[in-house]
CSV table of C-alpha atoms and ligand atoms in Angstrom, one decimal:
chain,number,residue,atom,x,y,z
A,62,UNK,CA,-44.2,21.2,-9.9
A,63,UNK,CA,-43.4,22.2,-6.3
A,64,UNK,CA,-40.2,20.3,-5.8
A,65,UNK,CA,-39.7,21.2,-2.2
A,66,UNK,CA,-43.1,20.0,-1.2
A,67,UNK,CA,-42.6,16.8,-3.2
A,68,UNK,CA,-39.2,15.9,-1.6
A,69,UNK,CA,-40.5,16.8,1.9
A,70,UNK,CA,-43.4,14.4,1.4
A,71,UNK,CA,-41.0,11.7,0.1
A,72,UNK,CA,-38.6,12.1,3.1
A,73,UNK,CA,-41.6,11.6,5.4
A,74,UNK,CA,-43.0,8.7,3.3
A,75,UNK,CA,-39.8,6.6,3.2
A,76,UNK,CA,-39.4,6.7,7.0
A,77,UNK,CA,-40.8,3.1,7.4
A,78,UNK,CA,-38.0,1.8,5.2
A,79,UNK,CA,-35.2,3.3,7.4
A,80,UNK,CA,-33.6,0.7,9.6
A,81,UNK,CA,-35.1,-2.2,7.5
A,82,UNK,CA,-31.8,-2.7,5.8
A,83,UNK,CA,-28.2,-2.6,7.1
A,84,UNK,CA,-25.2,-0.6,5.9
A,85,UNK,CA,-22.4,-2.4,3.9
A,86,UNK,CA,-20.6,-4.7,6.3
A,87,UNK,CA,-17.7,-5.8,4.0
A,88,UNK,CA,-16.1,-2.4,4.5
A,89,UNK,CA,-15.9,-2.3,8.3
A,90,UNK,CA,-15.6,1.5,8.3
A,91,UNK,CA,-19.0,1.8,6.7
A,92,UNK,CA,-20.8,-0.8,8.8
A,93,UNK,CA,-21.3,1.6,11.8
A,94,UNK,CA,-23.3,4.2,9.8
A,95,UNK,CA,-26.7,5.0,11.4
A,96,UNK,CA,-29.3,3.4,9.0
A,97,UNK,CA,-32.0,5.9,10.2
A,98,UNK,CA,-30.3,8.7,8.1
A,99,UNK,CA,-32.0,9.8,4.9
A,100,UNK,CA,-31.5,12.8,2.6
A,101,UNK,CA,-32.6,13.9,-0.9
A,102,UNK,CA,-31.6,16.9,-3.0
A,103,UNK,CA,-32.7,18.1,-6.4
A,104,UNK,CA,-30.5,20.5,-8.4
A,105,UNK,CA,-32.1,22.0,-11.4
A,106,UNK,CA,-30.5,23.5,-14.5
A,107,UNK,CA,-31.8,26.9,-13.7
A,108,UNK,CA,-29.6,27.0,-10.6
A,109,UNK,CA,-31.9,26.0,-7.8
A,110,UNK,CA,-31.1,23.3,-5.3
A,111,UNK,CA,-33.8,21.9,-3.0
A,112,UNK,CA,-33.1,19.5,-0.2
A,113,UNK,CA,-34.8,17.5,2.6
A,114,UNK,CA,-33.6,15.3,5.4
A,115,UNK,CA,-30.0,15.0,6.5
A,116,UNK,CA,-28.8,16.9,3.5
A,117,UNK,CA,-25.8,18.5,5.2
A,118,UNK,CA,-24.3,15.2,6.2
A,119,UNK,CA,-21.5,14.0,4.0
A,120,UNK,CA,-21.2,10.3,3.2
A,121,UNK,CA,-18.8,8.1,1.3
A,122,UNK,CA,-19.8,8.3,-2.4
A,123,UNK,CA,-18.2,4.9,-3.1
A,124,UNK,CA,-19.2,3.7,-6.6
A,125,UNK,CA,-20.9,6.9,-7.6
A,126,UNK,CA,-17.3,8.1,-8.1
A,127,UNK,CA,-17.2,5.6,-11.1
A,128,UNK,CA,-19.5,7.8,-13.1
A,129,UNK,CA,-17.3,10.8,-12.6
A,130,UNK,CA,-14.1,8.9,-13.2
A,131,UNK,CA,-15.6,7.5,-16.4
A,132,UNK,CA,-16.5,11.1,-17.5
A,133,UNK,CA,-12.9,12.2,-17.0
A,134,UNK,CA,-11.5,9.2,-18.9
A,135,UNK,CA,-13.9,9.7,-21.8
A,136,UNK,CA,-12.9,13.3,-21.9
A,137,UNK,CA,-9.2,12.7,-22.1
A,138,UNK,CA,-9.0,9.3,-23.7
A,139,UNK,CA,-12.1,9.1,-25.9
A,140,UNK,CA,-13.5,5.9,-27.5
A,141,UNK,CA,-10.2,4.0,-27.2
A,142,UNK,CA,-11.5,3.1,-23.8
A,143,UNK,CA,-14.0,0.7,-25.3
A,144,UNK,CA,-11.3,-1.7,-26.5
A,145,UNK,CA,-10.5,-2.4,-22.8
A,146,UNK,CA,-14.0,-2.5,-21.2
A,147,UNK,CA,-17.4,-3.3,-22.7
A,148,UNK,CA,-20.7,-1.5,-22.2
A,149,UNK,CA,-23.2,-4.3,-21.6
A,150,UNK,CA,-25.1,-5.0,-18.4
A,151,UNK,CA,-23.5,-7.8,-16.4
A,152,UNK,CA,-26.5,-9.2,-14.6
A,153,UNK,CA,-24.1,-10.1,-11.9
A,154,UNK,CA,-23.2,-8.6,-8.5
A,155,UNK,CA,-20.8,-5.6,-8.7
A,156,UNK,CA,-17.9,-7.4,-7.3
A,157,UNK,CA,-18.4,-10.7,-9.2
A,158,UNK,CA,-15.4,-12.7,-10.5
A,159,UNK,CA,-17.0,-15.3,-12.7
A,160,UNK,CA,-17.6,-13.4,-15.9
A,161,UNK,CA,-14.2,-12.0,-16.1
A,162,UNK,CA,-12.4,-15.2,-16.8
A,163,UNK,CA,-14.9,-16.3,-19.5
A,164,UNK,CA,-14.4,-12.9,-21.1
A,165,UNK,CA,-10.6,-12.9,-21.1
A,166,UNK,CA,-10.2,-10.1,-18.6
A,167,UNK,CA,-12.4,-7.5,-20.5
A,168,UNK,CA,-15.0,-6.3,-17.9
A,169,UNK,CA,-18.7,-6.2,-19.0
A,170,UNK,CA,-19.0,-2.5,-18.2
A,171,UNK,CA,-17.2,0.4,-16.5
A,172,UNK,CA,-19.5,0.4,-13.4
A,173,UNK,CA,-18.9,-3.1,-12.1
A,174,UNK,CA,-15.7,-3.1,-10.0
A,175,UNK,CA,-13.6,-4.8,-12.6
A,176,UNK,CA,-14.6,-2.2,-15.2
A,177,UNK,CA,-14.0,0.7,-12.8
A,178,UNK,CA,-10.5,-0.7,-12.0
A,179,UNK,CA,-9.7,-0.6,-15.8
A,180,UNK,CA,-11.0,3.0,-16.0
A,181,UNK,CA,-8.9,3.9,-13.0
A,182,UNK,CA,-5.9,2.3,-14.7
A,183,UNK,CA,-6.4,4.4,-17.8
A,184,UNK,CA,-7.0,7.5,-15.6
A,185,UNK,CA,-3.7,6.8,-13.9
A,186,UNK,CA,-1.9,6.6,-17.2
A,187,UNK,CA,-3.6,9.7,-18.6
A,188,UNK,CA,-3.9,12.0,-15.6
A,189,UNK,CA,-1.2,10.8,-13.1
A,190,UNK,CA,-2.6,11.2,-9.6
A,191,UNK,CA,-6.2,10.5,-10.8
A,192,UNK,CA,-7.9,10.3,-7.4
A,193,UNK,CA,-6.7,13.8,-6.6
A,194,UNK,CA,-7.7,14.9,-10.1
A,195,UNK,CA,-11.2,13.5,-9.4
A,196,UNK,CA,-11.4,15.3,-6.1
A,197,UNK,CA,-10.5,18.6,-7.8
A,198,UNK,CA,-13.1,17.9,-10.5
A,199,UNK,CA,-15.8,17.3,-7.8
A,200,UNK,CA,-14.8,20.4,-5.8
A,201,UNK,CA,-15.2,22.5,-8.9
A,202,UNK,CA,-18.4,20.9,-10.1
A,203,UNK,CA,-20.1,21.0,-6.6
A,204,UNK,CA,-18.8,24.4,-5.7
A,205,UNK,CA,-17.5,22.9,-2.3
A,206,UNK,CA,-13.8,23.4,-2.0
A,207,UNK,CA,-13.5,21.3,1.1
A,208,UNK,CA,-14.7,17.9,-0.4
A,209,UNK,CA,-12.1,15.4,0.6
A,210,UNK,CA,-11.1,11.7,0.9
A,211,UNK,CA,-11.9,9.7,4.0
A,212,UNK,CA,-8.5,8.0,4.5
A,213,UNK,CA,-10.0,5.8,7.3
A,214,UNK,CA,-12.5,4.4,4.9
A,215,UNK,CA,-10.0,4.0,2.1
A,216,UNK,CA,-7.6,2.1,4.5
A,217,UNK,CA,-10.4,0.0,5.8
A,218,UNK,CA,-11.4,-1.0,2.3
A,219,UNK,CA,-7.7,-1.7,1.3
A,220,UNK,CA,-7.3,-3.9,4.3
A,221,UNK,CA,-10.4,-6.0,3.4
A,222,UNK,CA,-10.3,-5.5,-0.4
A,223,UNK,CA,-9.4,-9.1,-1.4
A,224,UNK,CA,-12.0,-9.4,-4.1
A,225,UNK,CA,-11.0,-6.2,-5.8
A,226,UNK,CA,-7.3,-7.3,-5.5
A,227,UNK,CA,-8.3,-10.6,-7.1
A,228,UNK,CA,-10.1,-8.8,-10.0
A,229,UNK,CA,-7.1,-6.5,-10.5
A,230,UNK,CA,-4.5,-9.3,-10.5
A,231,UNK,CA,-6.5,-11.4,-12.9
A,232,UNK,CA,-6.9,-8.5,-15.3
A,233,UNK,CA,-3.2,-7.7,-14.9
A,234,UNK,CA,-2.4,-11.3,-16.0
A,235,UNK,CA,-4.6,-10.7,-19.1
A,236,UNK,CA,-2.6,-7.6,-19.9
A,237,UNK,CA,-5.6,-5.3,-19.2
A,238,UNK,CA,-4.0,-3.3,-16.4
A,239,UNK,CA,-0.9,-1.3,-17.4
A,240,UNK,CA,0.0,0.2,-14.0
A,241,UNK,CA,1.0,-1.7,-10.9
A,242,UNK,CA,-2.0,-3.4,-9.2
A,243,UNK,CA,-1.3,-1.7,-5.9
A,244,UNK,CA,-1.4,1.8,-7.4
A,245,UNK,CA,-4.6,1.1,-9.3
A,246,UNK,CA,-6.3,-0.2,-6.2
A,247,UNK,CA,-5.1,2.6,-4.0
A,248,UNK,CA,-6.5,5.3,-6.4
A,249,UNK,CA,-9.7,3.3,-6.8
A,250,UNK,CA,-10.2,3.1,-3.0
A,251,UNK,CA,-9.4,6.8,-2.5
A,252,UNK,CA,-11.9,7.8,-5.2
A,253,UNK,CA,-14.6,5.6,-3.6
A,254,UNK,CA,-13.8,7.2,-0.2
A,255,UNK,CA,-14.6,10.8,-1.2
A,256,UNK,CA,-17.3,12.3,1.1
A,257,UNK,CA,-20.0,14.5,-0.2
A,258,UNK,CA,-23.5,15.5,0.8
A,259,UNK,CA,-26.6,15.1,-1.4
A,260,UNK,CA,-26.6,18.8,-2.4
A,261,UNK,CA,-23.0,18.6,-3.5
A,262,UNK,CA,-23.6,15.4,-5.3
A,263,UNK,CA,-26.7,16.7,-7.2
A,264,UNK,CA,-24.8,19.8,-8.3
A,265,UNK,CA,-21.8,17.8,-9.4
A,266,UNK,CA,-24.1,15.7,-11.6
A,267,UNK,CA,-25.6,18.6,-13.4
A,268,UNK,CA,-23.2,18.5,-16.4
A,269,UNK,CA,-24.7,15.0,-17.1
A,270,UNK,CA,-28.2,16.6,-17.1
A,271,UNK,CA,-27.0,19.5,-19.2
A,272,UNK,CA,-25.6,17.6,-22.2
A,273,UNK,CA,-22.0,17.8,-21.0
A,274,UNK,CA,-21.8,21.5,-20.1
A,275,UNK,CA,-21.6,22.3,-16.4
A,276,UNK,CA,-23.9,25.1,-15.3
A,277,UNK,CA,-21.8,25.2,-12.0
A,278,UNK,CA,-18.3,25.6,-13.4
A,279,UNK,CA,-19.3,26.8,-16.9
A,280,UNK,CA,-17.0,24.1,-18.4
A,281,UNK,CA,-18.0,22.0,-21.3
A,282,UNK,CA,-17.0,18.7,-19.6
A,283,UNK,CA,-18.1,16.3,-22.3
A,284,UNK,CA,-19.6,16.5,-25.8
A,285,UNK,CA,-23.4,16.2,-26.0
A,286,UNK,CA,-22.9,12.7,-27.4
A,287,UNK,CA,-20.5,11.6,-24.5
A,288,UNK,CA,-23.0,12.8,-21.9
A,289,UNK,CA,-25.7,10.7,-23.6
A,290,UNK,CA,-23.3,7.7,-23.6
A,291,UNK,CA,-22.7,8.0,-19.8
A,292,UNK,CA,-26.3,8.4,-19.1
A,293,UNK,CA,-27.1,5.3,-21.2
A,294,UNK,CA,-24.5,3.3,-19.3
A,295,UNK,CA,-25.9,4.6,-16.0
A,296,UNK,CA,-29.4,3.4,-17.0
A,297,UNK,CA,-28.3,0.0,-18.1
A,298,UNK,CA,-25.4,-0.8,-15.7
A,299,UNK,CA,-25.3,1.9,-12.9
A,300,UNK,CA,-27.2,-0.2,-10.3
A,301,UNK,CA,-25.6,-3.5,-11.3
A,302,UNK,CA,-28.0,-6.5,-11.3
A,303,UNK,CA,-30.8,-4.2,-10.2
A,304,UNK,CA,-30.6,-2.0,-13.4
A,305,UNK,CA,-33.7,-3.5,-14.8
A,306,UNK,CA,-35.6,-2.9,-11.6
A,307,UNK,CA,-34.4,0.7,-11.4
A,308,UNK,CA,-35.3,1.4,-15.1
A,309,UNK,CA,-38.7,-0.1,-14.4
A,310,UNK,CA,-39.4,1.7,-11.2
A,311,UNK,CA,-37.4,4.9,-11.5
A,312,UNK,CA,-36.9,5.4,-15.2
A,313,UNK,CA,-33.8,7.5,-14.9
A,314,UNK,CA,-30.0,6.9,-15.4
A,315,UNK,CA,-28.8,6.2,-11.9
A,316,UNK,CA,-25.4,5.4,-10.3
A,317,UNK,CA,-25.4,3.9,-6.8
A,318,UNK,CA,-22.7,3.4,-4.2
A,319,UNK,CA,-22.4,1.1,-1.2
A,320,UNK,CA,-22.2,4.2,1.0
A,321,UNK,CA,-26.0,4.4,0.4
A,322,UNK,CA,-26.0,7.2,-2.1
A,323,UNK,CA,-27.6,7.2,-5.5
A,324,UNK,CA,-27.2,9.9,-8.2
A,325,UNK,CA,-30.0,10.1,-10.8
A,326,UNK,CA,-30.1,12.2,-13.9
A,327,UNK,CA,-33.1,13.7,-15.7
A,328,UNK,CA,-31.5,15.0,-19.0
A,329,UNK,CA,-32.4,18.5,-19.9
A,330,UNK,CA,-34.0,19.1,-16.4
A,331,UNK,CA,-32.2,18.2,-13.2
A,332,UNK,CA,-30.0,16.0,-11.1
A,333,UNK,CA,-31.3,14.2,-8.0
A,334,UNK,CA,-29.2,12.7,-5.2
A,335,UNK,CA,-30.5,10.5,-2.4
A,336,UNK,CA,-28.8,8.9,0.5
A,337,UNK,CA,-29.6,6.4,3.2
A,338,UNK,CA,-27.0,3.9,4.4
A,339,UNK,CA,-29.2,0.7,4.6
A,340,UNK,CA,-28.6,-1.5,1.5
A,341,UNK,CA,-30.8,-4.0,-0.2
A,342,UNK,CA,-29.4,-7.5,-1.3
A,343,UNK,CA,-27.9,-6.0,-4.4
A,344,UNK,CA,-26.0,-3.3,-2.7
A,345,UNK,CA,-28.3,-0.4,-3.5
A,346,UNK,CA,-29.8,1.9,-0.9
A,347,UNK,CA,-33.2,0.5,0.0
A,348,UNK,CA,-34.8,3.8,1.0
A,349,UNK,CA,-33.0,5.6,-1.8
A,350,UNK,CA,-34.7,3.4,-4.4
A,351,UNK,CA,-38.1,3.9,-2.7
A,352,UNK,CA,-37.5,7.7,-2.8
A,353,UNK,CA,-36.5,7.8,-6.4
A,354,UNK,CA,-39.5,5.7,-7.4
A,355,UNK,CA,-41.8,8.1,-5.6
A,356,UNK,CA,-40.1,11.1,-7.1
A,357,UNK,CA,-40.6,10.0,-10.7
A,358,UNK,CA,-44.0,8.5,-10.2
A,359,UNK,CA,-45.4,11.5,-8.4
A,360,UNK,CA,-43.8,14.1,-10.6
A,361,UNK,CA,-44.5,12.2,-13.8
A,362,UNK,CA,-40.9,12.9,-14.9
A,363,UNK,CA,-38.6,10.2,-16.3
A,364,UNK,CA,-36.7,9.5,-19.5
A,365,UNK,CA,-39.6,7.4,-20.8
B,693,LIG,N1,-15.5,0.5,-3.0
B,693,LIG,C1,-16.6,-0.4,-3.2
B,693,LIG,C2,-16.0,-1.7,-3.7
B,693,LIG,O1,-15.1,-1.7,-4.4
B,693,LIG,C3,-17.5,0.2,-4.2
B,693,LIG,C4,-18.7,-0.8,-4.5
B,693,LIG,C5,-20.0,-0.1,-4.7
B,693,LIG,O2,-20.2,1.1,-4.2
B,693,LIG,N2,-20.9,-0.7,-5.2
B,693,LIG,O3,-16.5,-2.8,-3.3
């Protein structure tokens, strides 16, 4: 397969979708992103990285950080995590409040916001300054030592983050957050604000494609079984109430973020990152989904 040719073709073919959708508006600092931007990168386990489009431009990884934070928490805390968050698809929007009360403050999965707040709470207890720990992890795993937070985006989200605050306070009232709500929220917002480009993101995801061992840092980050578990949760929950659509069209474990990025994993082969800021109604990148669909359809590669 000629990966470079394939992704150059895809970057050209998704152009009609750029500008058809708008960036996230509920975080004002993201709303001004130019929706004409698009990038795709493919990092393979044999050390190659191919890219097309605006691949040098860094963007806010938002909820893609949830996959990496979950990896850190599984590594240090293990299966005890699953007494505080479930691993079932929610079928609801990522910031939904309704299910949480019915289910006594135990979030459906670690990738909806409520679940990610619990994971951040555990990370705070286990790692201390967990957003900085995540930044260091991503610097090592991408090989880019200057990856950093975007404090302007973190502040903008904190100022408008009433839904996340509501989720956190409700879970605190159920005893499912152990640290102060404000600290959990501020580490969560900082982790979401990290800026990376598609090449850095694809490289950072390689440990998930390589059964837990990073070919970039050489570290065994997770056991083979834990890497499988995260990929399974990405497939079933990583794109929220569009996870069925993604499994059907893309056929890969994916984690999206409202910055317009999506990380996709082809276990045993490669990691793919796409980015375009315009979001569909379920908060996933419109052109990103189109690009991943074309990638797996044209290459014949998927987990199925
Ligand atoms: N920081 C965003 C939020 O909490 C992340 C959501 C997302 O990327 N889906 O709303």
